[in-house]
């Protein structure tokens, strides 16, 4: 009896091992379907019957159609001896080696997988602008969307080729079902390119992505659900990190939100401790003062009503502040949804040129955001970025008119209600202690003009300066640097 049982266990173990091997082998085949792939389904799509290319079918839908991925990728590969970081500021060799699809870890909290969504969520138009993006990263972005989203939620993918050197990328990618590509006749920058893509979108919900992303399991439903419930919400996923060196997919912290300093420099910051303590459900949205900018979902009608983007901003930068201030101050809200995860290759430098120079462009764009939205608080922006004074930023008349028309709240309202953690420099200095050369200087509050009186005489400008090189000390502690 015991021997029979031992034999049965042995047979089951061997069957299980063989089964696992078979499963892994299937899974690692280059063209395996993430859902289902069969001859009968092919016949349903008659024209594809005789194809020889690998085919991915999801819910009976041939994801890549006639598009020849192999030819697309192999015709543009790194040449022997070439620096793999030179062209894209990430390791192109690794990206190419990975191929266009791979399994990534589901980085969500386990409770996210039991969330439910309305069965009648509306579809979205995905908008991806790109300028000289690597073929392998761009294709992985597109494929991850097609393979990890319920097909009925993807109305279309609109690529906007921002005058990349090779027009073929745009033309070839348009062969993928649902993908359309618009090519700019001159370099416009990501802001005007996104507006062009959004205007061409036919769905009522817009989803923006950078051109080097990989969306993760069930990334889309939580975002569409929140926007469907309230069209004034603008929502972002947690942005996971794709290593620029080896392309490993790494989970980002779920305790972060978007913040900035007075120079309008974006940074990730911890959720304030009171909010963190109050969070007993890790699937709940996180209110964020600003979004990073590249990956978000927004109702199309709301995007248009709020004035799309400031199309006088060029190339890159600053548009995320302008959009974030506008959304909050004009009646909407911004949130990060922890149950939605999208990976992104964060780079250390821009791989492309700025026709007017990187610094001047950033100043022009952020200056426009400050001038239109920051009211009297723009003085702190100028104090933090003295080089912005006197730099050209064009006319802002139409954006000021928009702000009046939308009857938006003041920046003071934004600071009080959305971002009270952003310390106003005078106040900050007033309640801070300052240690310099072994001396600890303590301030004694503010006078009626809001100017600082210091126990030791220090010019306010010096304090401001110190503030911006991050040696000010909140929480009334003497800090040892
Ligand atoms: C972040 C945002 C990015 C944008 C930027 C501020 C994320 C993940 N990324 O910078 O979307 O909000 O902050 O402006 O939040 N591109 C063009 N034309 C250009 C330059 C860039 O189409 O002239 C494309 C580019 O190919 C990419 C996207 O715009 O798809 C964003 O550019 P990036 O990846 O260099 O920006 P990133 O991630 O450093
Ligand atoms: Mn990017």
Coordinates of C-alpha atoms in Angstrom, one line a residue, residues 1 14-15 67 79 130 134 150 156 213-214 225 306 367 416 431 460 462:
X1 CA 0.0 0.0 0.0
X14 CA 7.6 13.9 -12.4
X15 CA 4.5 15.0 -14.2
X67 CA 3.7 44.3 -38.8
X79 CA 27.2 48.7 -34.7
X130 CA 8.6 60.8 -29.6
X134 CA 15.1 53.8 -30.0
X150 CA -8.2 44.9 -22.1
X156 CA -6.3 53.6 -30.7
X213 CA 7.7 52.8 -21.0
X214 CA 6.3 49.4 -20.2
X225 CA -12.4 54.1 -13.4
X306 CA -8.9 73.6 -19.2
X367 CA 8.8 81.4 -16.4
X416 CA -3.0 76.6 1.6
X431 CA 11.4 79.7 12.2
X460 CA 17.5 88.3 4.1
X462 CA 21.8 85.8 2.2

